[in-house]
Every structure is written in structure tokens, then in C-alpha cells.
Amino acid sequence: MLDILAILLCLSILASGILAVRLNNLMAAMVSAGLSSLFASVCYVLLAAPDVAMAEAAIGSGLSMLIFLYAIRKTSAESPSADKQAVDNIVAAKE
């Protein structure tokens, strides 16, 4: 039973990794990559390595995902045409 669960977790790691590569949305891809790391930490618990599982959960799925999400959020700026359209909408609303 434990072997079947470990195999299912490994397949989930592969599926979320492939999903992270194939997604066009950066935020969704990063969440999928974090899920693969979380699945790996659960797999480590099943393989009787709780210290490795805690490190993977804290650093792999927690800290690195937060850093990447922060970087994506900071670097994704709106396009200049969107700014121009927003200014035009504000001007039109005042008239």
C-alpha cells in the first residue's frame, strides 16, 4: 500500500512539473512548481526521512516559491499602452 502511494506521489511530482513548464501564466506555473516540491516532501516522509521532508517543505516549497512569486510580481509591469488607456479612461470620466 505504501508503495502505491509513493508511486502516486511520484506521478504527481511529474505531472506538476510538466504543468509548470507548459503553463503560460507565470504565477500558475510557479504555484505548480511549488506543488511539485510539496509532493516531494510528502514522498520523503513516506520514505522515512522526516528531516529531509521538513527541509524540502520549508525551503523548496515555502521560501523559494515566495521569493519567485515576489520577483515575478515586482518585474511584471503594465505595458505603456495600458497606462495610456487608463489615463484616457480617467480623462473621459471627468468630462
PDB file of N, CA and C in Angstrom:
ATOM      1  N   MET A   1       0.824  -1.204   0.000  1.00  0.00           N
ATOM      2  CA  MET A   1       0.000   0.000   0.000  1.00  0.00           C
ATOM      3  C   MET A   1       0.861   1.258   0.000  1.00  0.00           C
ATOM      4  N   LEU A   2       1.943   1.203   0.779  1.00  0.00           N
ATOM      5  CA  LEU A   2       2.847   2.337   0.852  1.00  0.00           C
ATOM      6  C   LEU A   2       3.562   2.568  -0.484  1.00  0.00           C
ATOM      7  N   ASP A   3       3.845   1.462  -1.181  1.00  0.00           N
ATOM      8  CA  ASP A   3       4.494   1.577  -2.485  1.00  0.00           C
ATOM      9  C   ASP A   3       3.583   2.253  -3.504  1.00  0.00           C
ATOM     10  N   ILE A   4       2.313   1.925  -3.451  1.00  0.00           N
ATOM     11  CA  ILE A   4       1.355   2.527  -4.388  1.00  0.00           C
ATOM     12  C   ILE A   4       1.227   4.022  -4.131  1.00  0.00           C
ATOM     13  N   LEU A   5       1.191   4.399  -2.858  1.00  0.00           N
ATOM     14  CA  LEU A   5       1.108   5.813  -2.511  1.00  0.00           C
ATOM     15  C   LEU A   5       2.362   6.570  -2.935  1.00  0.00           C
ATOM     16  N   ALA A   6       3.530   5.949  -2.775  1.00  0.00           N
ATOM     17  CA  ALA A   6       4.781   6.576  -3.208  1.00  0.00           C
ATOM     18  C   ALA A   6       4.805   6.745  -4.722  1.00  0.00           C
ATOM     19  N   ILE A   7       4.310   5.771  -5.444  1.00  0.00           N
ATOM     20  CA  ILE A   7       4.264   5.867  -6.911  1.00  0.00           C
ATOM     21  C   ILE A   7       3.299   6.962  -7.341  1.00  0.00           C
ATOM     22  N   LEU A   8       2.143   7.055  -6.673  1.00  0.00           N
ATOM     23  CA  LEU A   8       1.190   8.120  -6.994  1.00  0.00           C
ATOM     24  C   LEU A   8       1.775   9.501  -6.714  1.00  0.00           C
ATOM     25  N   LEU A   9       2.521   9.619  -5.619  1.00  0.00           N
ATOM     26  CA  LEU A   9       3.169  10.898  -5.321  1.00  0.00           C
ATOM     27  C   LEU A   9       4.229  11.238  -6.360  1.00  0.00           C
ATOM     28  N   CYS A  10       4.988  10.250  -6.796  1.00  0.00           N
ATOM     29  CA  CYS A  10       5.996  10.492  -7.840  1.00  0.00           C
ATOM     30  C   CYS A  10       5.341  10.902  -9.156  1.00  0.00           C
ATOM     31  N   LEU A  11       4.231  10.295  -9.481  1.00  0.00           N
ATOM     32  CA  LEU A  11       3.499  10.694 -10.688  1.00  0.00           C
ATOM     33  C   LEU A  11       2.936  12.104 -10.546  1.00  0.00           C
ATOM     34  N   SER A  12       2.524  12.462  -9.339  1.00  0.00           N
ATOM     35  CA  SER A  12       2.040  13.828  -9.094  1.00  0.00           C
ATOM     36  C   SER A  12       3.171  14.839  -9.232  1.00  0.00           C
ATOM     37  N   ILE A  13       4.364  14.474  -8.784  1.00  0.00           N
ATOM     38  CA  ILE A  13       5.532  15.346  -8.956  1.00  0.00           C
ATOM     39  C   ILE A  13       5.802  15.568 -10.435  1.00  0.00           C
ATOM     40  N   LEU A  14       5.769  14.495 -11.214  1.00  0.00           N
ATOM     41  CA  LEU A  14       5.995  14.624 -12.658  1.00  0.00           C
ATOM     42  C   LEU A  14       4.907  15.457 -13.323  1.00  0.00           C
ATOM     43  N   ALA A  15       3.656  15.227 -12.948  1.00  0.00           N
ATOM     44  CA  ALA A  15       2.552  15.967 -13.564  1.00  0.00           C
ATOM     45  C   ALA A  15       2.635  17.458 -13.242  1.00  0.00           C
ATOM     46  N   SER A  16       2.923  17.796 -11.998  1.00  0.00           N
ATOM     47  CA  SER A  16       3.002  19.217 -11.664  1.00  0.00           C
ATOM     48  C   SER A  16       4.245  19.862 -12.265  1.00  0.00           C
ATOM     49  N   GLY A  17       5.313  19.118 -12.423  1.00  0.00           N
ATOM     50  CA  GLY A  17       6.497  19.647 -13.108  1.00  0.00           C
ATOM     51  C   GLY A  17       6.232  19.924 -14.573  1.00  0.00           C
ATOM     52  N   ILE A  18       5.571  19.001 -15.239  1.00  0.00           N
ATOM     53  CA  ILE A  18       5.215  19.205 -16.648  1.00  0.00           C
ATOM     54  C   ILE A  18       4.237  20.362 -16.775  1.00  0.00           C
ATOM     55  N   LEU A  19       3.298  20.448 -15.866  1.00  0.00           N
ATOM     56  CA  LEU A  19       2.338  21.550 -15.876  1.00  0.00           C
ATOM     57  C   LEU A  19       3.030  22.892 -15.664  1.00  0.00           C
ATOM     58  N   ALA A  20       4.039  22.917 -14.796  1.00  0.00           N
ATOM     59  CA  ALA A  20       4.780  24.158 -14.556  1.00  0.00           C
ATOM     60  C   ALA A  20       5.519  24.622 -15.807  1.00  0.00           C
ATOM     61  N   VAL A  21       5.992  23.689 -16.601  1.00  0.00           N
ATOM     62  CA  VAL A  21       6.709  24.047 -17.830  1.00  0.00           C
ATOM     63  C   VAL A  21       5.737  24.472 -18.923  1.00  0.00           C
ATOM     64  N   ARG A  22       4.574  23.847 -18.988  1.00  0.00           N
ATOM     65  CA  ARG A  22       3.642  24.092 -20.091  1.00  0.00           C
ATOM     66  C   ARG A  22       2.723  25.290 -19.900  1.00  0.00           C
ATOM     67  N   LEU A  23       2.534  25.755 -18.660  1.00  0.00           N
ATOM     68  CA  LEU A  23       1.609  26.860 -18.422  1.00  0.00           C
ATOM     69  C   LEU A  23       2.164  28.174 -18.957  1.00  0.00           C
ATOM     70  N   ASN A  24       1.270  29.018 -19.467  1.00  0.00           N
ATOM     71  CA  ASN A  24       1.679  30.323 -19.979  1.00  0.00           C
ATOM     72  C   ASN A  24       1.690  31.388 -18.892  1.00  0.00           C
ATOM     73  N   ASN A  25       0.855  31.238 -17.890  1.00  0.00           N
ATOM     74  CA  ASN A  25       0.782  32.189 -16.787  1.00  0.00           C
ATOM     75  C   ASN A  25       1.920  31.906 -15.808  1.00  0.00           C
ATOM     76  N   LEU A  26       2.747  32.911 -15.530  1.00  0.00           N
ATOM     77  CA  LEU A  26       3.902  32.704 -14.667  1.00  0.00           C
ATOM     78  C   LEU A  26       3.516  32.378 -13.235  1.00  0.00           C
ATOM     79  N   MET A  27       2.484  33.030 -12.725  1.00  0.00           N
ATOM     80  CA  MET A  27       2.058  32.767 -11.352  1.00  0.00           C
ATOM     81  C   MET A  27       1.570  31.319 -11.196  1.00  0.00           C
ATOM     82  N   ALA A  28       0.763  30.870 -12.133  1.00  0.00           N
ATOM     83  CA  ALA A  28       0.254  29.497 -12.073  1.00  0.00           C
ATOM     84  C   ALA A  28       1.386  28.491 -12.232  1.00  0.00           C
ATOM     85  N   ALA A  29       2.350  28.797 -13.079  1.00  0.00           N
ATOM     86  CA  ALA A  29       3.492  27.905 -13.255  1.00  0.00           C
ATOM     87  C   ALA A  29       4.322  27.823 -11.978  1.00  0.00           C
ATOM     88  N   MET A  30       4.479  28.936 -11.299  1.00  0.00           N
ATOM     89  CA  MET A  30       5.267  28.931 -10.065  1.00  0.00           C
ATOM     90  C   MET A  30       4.543  28.172  -8.949  1.00  0.00           C
ATOM     91  N   VAL A  31       3.233  28.304  -8.877  1.00  0.00           N
ATOM     92  CA  VAL A  31       2.462  27.550  -7.889  1.00  0.00           C
ATOM     93  C   VAL A  31       2.551  26.053  -8.186  1.00  0.00           C
ATOM     94  N   SER A  32       2.523  25.698  -9.451  1.00  0.00           N
ATOM     95  CA  SER A  32       2.653  24.294  -9.831  1.00  0.00           C
ATOM     96  C   SER A  32       4.037  23.755  -9.478  1.00  0.00           C
ATOM     97  N   ALA A  33       5.064  24.558  -9.656  1.00  0.00           N
ATOM     98  CA  ALA A  33       6.412  24.138  -9.263  1.00  0.00           C
ATOM     99  C   ALA A  33       6.505  23.980  -7.750  1.00  0.00           C
ATOM    100  N   GLY A  34       5.841  24.847  -7.008  1.00  0.00           N
ATOM    101  CA  GLY A  34       5.807  24.702  -5.558  1.00  0.00           C
ATOM    102  C   GLY A  34       5.073  23.448  -5.122  1.00  0.00           C
ATOM    103  N   LEU A  35       4.039  23.096  -5.862  1.00  0.00           N
ATOM    104  CA  LEU A  35       3.306  21.867  -5.550  1.00  0.00           C
ATOM    105  C   LEU A  35       4.174  20.634  -5.773  1.00  0.00           C
ATOM    106  N   SER A  36       4.999  20.659  -6.812  1.00  0.00           N
ATOM    107  CA  SER A  36       5.877  19.511  -7.036  1.00  0.00           C
ATOM    108  C   SER A  36       6.858  19.358  -5.877  1.00  0.00           C
ATOM    109  N   SER A  37       7.333  20.462  -5.342  1.00  0.00           N
ATOM    110  CA  SER A  37       8.217  20.398  -4.187  1.00  0.00           C
ATOM    111  C   SER A  37       7.478  19.907  -2.943  1.00  0.00           C
ATOM    112  N   LEU A  38       6.234  20.308  -2.801  1.00  0.00           N
ATOM    113  CA  LEU A  38       5.433  19.842  -1.669  1.00  0.00           C
ATOM    114  C   LEU A  38       5.148  18.346  -1.769  1.00  0.00           C
ATOM    115  N   PHE A  39       4.868  17.874  -2.979  1.00  0.00           N
ATOM    116  CA  PHE A  39       4.683  16.435  -3.181  1.00  0.00           C
ATOM    117  C   PHE A  39       5.972  15.676  -2.867  1.00  0.00           C
ATOM    118  N   ALA A  40       7.103  16.268  -3.201  1.00  0.00           N
ATOM    119  CA  ALA A  40       8.376  15.623  -2.896  1.00  0.00           C
ATOM    120  C   ALA A  40       8.588  15.517  -1.395  1.00  0.00           C
ATOM    121  N   SER A  41       8.194  16.545  -0.665  1.00  0.00           N
ATOM    122  CA  SER A  41       8.367  16.475   0.789  1.00  0.00           C
ATOM    123  C   SER A  41       7.466  15.405   1.405  1.00  0.00           C
ATOM    124  N   VAL A  42       6.266  15.234   0.896  1.00  0.00           N
ATOM    125  CA  VAL A  42       5.388  14.161   1.386  1.00  0.00           C
ATOM    126  C   VAL A  42       5.978  12.799   1.040  1.00  0.00           C
ATOM    127  N   CYS A  43       6.586  12.706  -0.129  1.00  0.00           N
ATOM    128  CA  CYS A  43       7.231  11.462  -0.532  1.00  0.00           C
ATOM    129  C   CYS A  43       8.402  11.131   0.393  1.00  0.00           C
ATOM    130  N   TYR A  44       9.149  12.143   0.821  1.00  0.00           N
ATOM    131  CA  TYR A  44      10.248  11.921   1.761  1.00  0.00           C
ATOM    132  C   TYR A  44       9.738  11.435   3.110  1.00  0.00           C
ATOM    133  N   VAL A  45       8.579  11.919   3.531  1.00  0.00           N
ATOM    134  CA  VAL A  45       8.002  11.432   4.791  1.00  0.00           C
ATOM    135  C   VAL A  45       7.647   9.955   4.659  1.00  0.00           C
ATOM    136  N   LEU A  46       7.089   9.580   3.519  1.00  0.00           N
ATOM    137  CA  LEU A  46       6.737   8.171   3.311  1.00  0.00           C
ATOM    138  C   LEU A  46       7.971   7.282   3.253  1.00  0.00           C
ATOM    139  N   LEU A  47       9.090   7.830   2.808  1.00  0.00           N
ATOM    140  CA  LEU A  47      10.316   7.048   2.712  1.00  0.00           C
ATOM    141  C   LEU A  47      11.139   7.115   4.000  1.00  0.00           C
ATOM    142  N   ALA A  48      10.526   7.582   5.090  1.00  0.00           N
ATOM    143  CA  ALA A  48      11.122   7.621   6.427  1.00  0.00           C
ATOM    144  C   ALA A  48      12.321   8.555   6.507  1.00  0.00           C
ATOM    145  N   ALA A  49      12.198   9.730   5.911  1.00  0.00           N
ATOM    146  CA  ALA A  49      13.230  10.762   6.015  1.00  0.00           C
ATOM    147  C   ALA A  49      12.563  12.073   6.426  1.00  0.00           C
ATOM    148  N   PRO A  50      12.119  12.185   7.672  1.00  0.00           N
ATOM    149  CA  PRO A  50      11.371  13.379   8.069  1.00  0.00           C
ATOM    150  C   PRO A  50      12.217  14.649   8.097  1.00  0.00           C
ATOM    151  N   ASP A  51      13.521  14.532   8.372  1.00  0.00           N
ATOM    152  CA  ASP A  51      14.359  15.719   8.388  1.00  0.00           C
ATOM    153  C   ASP A  51      14.512  16.314   6.986  1.00  0.00           C
ATOM    154  N   VAL A  52      14.657  15.449   6.009  1.00  0.00           N
ATOM    155  CA  VAL A  52      14.736  15.909   4.617  1.00  0.00           C
ATOM    156  C   VAL A  52      13.393  16.486   4.175  1.00  0.00           C
ATOM    157  N   ALA A  53      12.314  15.877   4.628  1.00  0.00           N
ATOM    158  CA  ALA A  53      10.975  16.360   4.275  1.00  0.00           C
ATOM    159  C   ALA A  53      10.722  17.748   4.834  1.00  0.00           C
ATOM    160  N   MET A  54      11.155  17.991   6.071  1.00  0.00           N
ATOM    161  CA  MET A  54      10.957  19.329   6.649  1.00  0.00           C
ATOM    162  C   MET A  54      11.789  20.376   5.923  1.00  0.00           C
ATOM    163  N   ALA A  55      13.004  20.024   5.561  1.00  0.00           N
ATOM    164  CA  ALA A  55      13.849  20.970   4.820  1.00  0.00           C
ATOM    165  C   ALA A  55      13.268  21.255   3.442  1.00  0.00           C
ATOM    166  N   GLU A  56      12.770  20.233   2.778  1.00  0.00           N
ATOM    167  CA  GLU A  56      12.170  20.416   1.456  1.00  0.00           C
ATOM    168  C   GLU A  56      10.904  21.255   1.532  1.00  0.00           C
ATOM    169  N   ALA A  57      10.097  21.009   2.543  1.00  0.00           N
ATOM    170  CA  ALA A  57       8.859  21.776   2.677  1.00  0.00           C
ATOM    171  C   ALA A  57       9.157  23.232   3.017  1.00  0.00           C
ATOM    172  N   ALA A  58      10.111  23.462   3.890  1.00  0.00           N
ATOM    173  CA  ALA A  58      10.405  24.833   4.306  1.00  0.00           C
ATOM    174  C   ALA A  58      11.125  25.622   3.220  1.00  0.00           C
ATOM    175  N   ILE A  59      12.121  25.027   2.612  1.00  0.00           N
ATOM    176  CA  ILE A  59      12.934  25.755   1.634  1.00  0.00           C
ATOM    177  C   ILE A  59      12.395  25.576   0.224  1.00  0.00           C
ATOM    178  N   GLY A  60      12.126  24.328  -0.152  1.00  0.00           N
ATOM    179  CA  GLY A  60      11.718  24.048  -1.525  1.00  0.00           C
ATOM    180  C   GLY A  60      10.365  24.615  -1.895  1.00  0.00           C
ATOM    181  N   SER A  61       9.366  24.274  -1.110  1.00  0.00           N
ATOM    182  CA  SER A  61       8.024  24.732  -1.477  1.00  0.00           C
ATOM    183  C   SER A  61       7.648  26.026  -0.790  1.00  0.00           C
ATOM    184  N   GLY A  62       8.298  26.366   0.287  1.00  0.00           N
ATOM    185  CA  GLY A  62       7.932  27.578   1.008  1.00  0.00           C
ATOM    186  C   GLY A  62       8.729  28.795   0.597  1.00  0.00           C
ATOM    187  N   LEU A  63       9.977  28.826   0.969  1.00  0.00           N
ATOM    188  CA  LEU A  63      10.797  30.016   0.790  1.00  0.00           C
ATOM    189  C   LEU A  63      11.086  30.329  -0.680  1.00  0.00           C
ATOM    190  N   SER A  64      11.489  29.326  -1.440  1.00  0.00           N
ATOM    191  CA  SER A  64      11.827  29.607  -2.842  1.00  0.00           C
ATOM    192  C   SER A  64      10.596  30.013  -3.645  1.00  0.00           C
ATOM    193  N   MET A  65       9.425  29.418  -3.323  1.00  0.00           N
ATOM    194  CA  MET A  65       8.214  29.815  -4.031  1.00  0.00           C
ATOM    195  C   MET A  65       7.842  31.259  -3.710  1.00  0.00           C
ATOM    196  N   LEU A  66       7.984  31.650  -2.458  1.00  0.00           N
ATOM    197  CA  LEU A  66       7.697  33.038  -2.093  1.00  0.00           C
ATOM    198  C   LEU A  66       8.656  34.015  -2.771  1.00  0.00           C
ATOM    199  N   ILE A  67       9.921  33.653  -2.846  1.00  0.00           N
ATOM    200  CA  ILE A  67      10.906  34.528  -3.496  1.00  0.00           C
ATOM    201  C   ILE A  67      10.590  34.666  -4.980  1.00  0.00           C
ATOM    202  N   PHE A  68      10.286  33.560  -5.640  1.00  0.00           N
ATOM    203  CA  PHE A  68       9.963  33.622  -7.062  1.00  0.00           C
ATOM    204  C   PHE A  68       8.673  34.403  -7.312  1.00  0.00           C
ATOM    205  N   LEU A  69       7.655  34.188  -6.482  1.00  0.00           N
ATOM    206  CA  LEU A  69       6.405  34.928  -6.660  1.00  0.00           C
ATOM    207  C   LEU A  69       6.617  36.425  -6.435  1.00  0.00           C
ATOM    208  N   TYR A  70       7.445  36.785  -5.474  1.00  0.00           N
ATOM    209  CA  TYR A  70       7.763  38.194  -5.235  1.00  0.00           C
ATOM    210  C   TYR A  70       8.501  38.787  -6.434  1.00  0.00           C
ATOM    211  N   ALA A  71       9.448  38.031  -6.981  1.00  0.00           N
ATOM    212  CA  ALA A  71      10.204  38.523  -8.142  1.00  0.00           C
ATOM    213  C   ALA A  71       9.311  38.672  -9.365  1.00  0.00           C
ATOM    214  N   ILE A  72       8.415  37.723  -9.581  1.00  0.00           N
ATOM    215  CA  ILE A  72       7.501  37.816 -10.724  1.00  0.00           C
ATOM    216  C   ILE A  72       6.588  39.021 -10.560  1.00  0.00           C
ATOM    217  N   ARG A  73       6.105  39.220  -9.345  1.00  0.00           N
ATOM    218  CA  ARG A  73       5.196  40.349  -9.098  1.00  0.00           C
ATOM    219  C   ARG A  73       5.906  41.689  -9.285  1.00  0.00           C
ATOM    220  N   LYS A  74       7.168  41.770  -8.861  1.00  0.00           N
ATOM    221  CA  LYS A  74       7.911  43.026  -8.981  1.00  0.00           C
ATOM    222  C   LYS A  74       8.334  43.314 -10.418  1.00  0.00           C
ATOM    223  N   THR A  75       8.627  42.303 -11.199  1.00  0.00           N
ATOM    224  CA  THR A  75       9.122  42.533 -12.554  1.00  0.00           C
ATOM    225  C   THR A  75       8.037  42.618 -13.606  1.00  0.00           C
ATOM    226  N   SER A  76       6.827  42.179 -13.297  1.00  0.00           N
ATOM    227  CA  SER A  76       5.756  42.249 -14.293  1.00  0.00           C
ATOM    228  C   SER A  76       5.068  43.607 -14.182  1.00  0.00           C
ATOM    229  N   ALA A  77       5.488  44.510 -15.028  1.00  0.00           N
ATOM    230  CA  ALA A  77       4.897  45.855 -15.045  1.00  0.00           C
ATOM    231  C   ALA A  77       3.861  45.930 -16.156  1.00  0.00           C
ATOM    232  N   GLU A  78       2.944  46.841 -16.000  1.00  0.00           N
ATOM    233  CA  GLU A  78       1.939  47.022 -17.039  1.00  0.00           C
ATOM    234  C   GLU A  78       2.587  47.642 -18.269  1.00  0.00           C
ATOM    235  N   SER A  79       2.018  47.356 -19.410  1.00  0.00           N
ATOM    236  CA  SER A  79       2.563  47.914 -20.643  1.00  0.00           C
ATOM    237  C   SER A  79       2.219  49.398 -20.742  1.00  0.00           C
ATOM    238  N   PRO A  80       3.043  50.173 -21.460  1.00  0.00           N
ATOM    239  CA  PRO A  80       2.765  51.605 -21.594  1.00  0.00           C
ATOM    240  C   PRO A  80       1.412  51.898 -22.229  1.00  0.00           C
ATOM    241  N   SER A  81       0.971  51.035 -23.144  1.00  0.00           N
ATOM    242  CA  SER A  81      -0.328  51.266 -23.771  1.00  0.00           C
ATOM    243  C   SER A  81      -1.463  51.126 -22.759  1.00  0.00           C
ATOM    244  N   ALA A  82      -1.300  50.239 -21.785  1.00  0.00           N
ATOM    245  CA  ALA A  82      -2.315  50.098 -20.743  1.00  0.00           C
ATOM    246  C   ALA A  82      -2.348  51.345 -19.866  1.00  0.00           C
ATOM    247  N   ASP A  83      -1.175  51.936 -19.592  1.00  0.00           N
ATOM    248  CA  ASP A  83      -1.139  53.174 -18.817  1.00  0.00           C
ATOM    249  C   ASP A  83      -1.819  54.300 -19.575  1.00  0.00           C
ATOM    250  N   LYS A  84      -1.553  54.380 -20.866  1.00  0.00           N
ATOM    251  CA  LYS A  84      -2.170  55.425 -21.680  1.00  0.00           C
ATOM    252  C   LYS A  84      -3.682  55.243 -21.722  1.00  0.00           C
ATOM    253  N   GLN A  85      -4.139  54.006 -21.824  1.00  0.00           N
ATOM    254  CA  GLN A  85      -5.572  53.743 -21.856  1.00  0.00           C
ATOM    255  C   GLN A  85      -6.203  54.086 -20.506  1.00  0.00           C
ATOM    256  N   ALA A  86      -5.523  53.822 -19.408  1.00  0.00           N
ATOM    257  CA  ALA A  86      -6.055  54.154 -18.097  1.00  0.00           C
ATOM    258  C   ALA A  86      -6.186  55.667 -17.936  1.00  0.00           C
ATOM    259  N   VAL A  87      -5.201  56.416 -18.422  1.00  0.00           N
ATOM    260  CA  VAL A  87      -5.256  57.874 -18.345  1.00  0.00           C
ATOM    261  C   VAL A  87      -6.398  58.399 -19.214  1.00  0.00           C
ATOM    262  N   ASP A  88      -6.570  57.807 -20.392  1.00  0.00           N
ATOM    263  CA  ASP A  88      -7.669  58.216 -21.267  1.00  0.00           C
ATOM    264  C   ASP A  88      -9.021  57.935 -20.617  1.00  0.00           C
ATOM    265  N   ASN A  89      -9.155  56.832 -19.918  1.00  0.00           N
ATOM    266  CA  ASN A  89     -10.401  56.498 -19.232  1.00  0.00           C
ATOM    267  C   ASN A  89     -10.693  57.480 -18.103  1.00  0.00           C
ATOM    268  N   ILE A  90      -9.664  57.895 -17.376  1.00  0.00           N
ATOM    269  CA  ILE A  90      -9.845  58.865 -16.290  1.00  0.00           C
ATOM    270  C   ILE A  90     -10.257  60.209 -16.861  1.00  0.00           C
ATOM    271  N   VAL A  91      -9.623  60.637 -17.967  1.00  0.00           N
ATOM    272  CA  VAL A  91      -9.960  61.890 -18.580  1.00  0.00           C
ATOM    273  C   VAL A  91     -11.394  61.870 -19.122  1.00  0.00           C
ATOM    274  N   ALA A  92     -11.786  60.746 -19.711  1.00  0.00           N
ATOM    275  CA  ALA A  92     -13.138  60.623 -20.259  1.00  0.00           C
ATOM    276  C   ALA A  92     -14.175  60.631 -19.137  1.00  0.00           C
ATOM    277  N   ALA A  93     -13.839  60.072 -17.987  1.00  0.00           N
ATOM    278  CA  ALA A  93     -14.781  60.036 -16.870  1.00  0.00           C
ATOM    279  C   ALA A  93     -14.982  61.425 -16.279  1.00  0.00           C
ATOM    280  N   LYS A  94     -13.966  62.279 -16.349  1.00  0.00           N
ATOM    281  CA  LYS A  94     -14.084  63.641 -15.787  1.00  0.00           C
ATOM    282  C   LYS A  94     -14.877  64.554 -16.713  1.00  0.00           C
ATOM    283  N   GLU A  95     -14.992  64.222 -17.965  1.00  0.00           N
ATOM    284  CA  GLU A  95     -15.705  65.093 -18.907  1.00  0.00           C
ATOM    285  C   GLU A  95     -17.157  64.900 -18.860  1.00  0.00           C
TER     286      GLU A  95
END
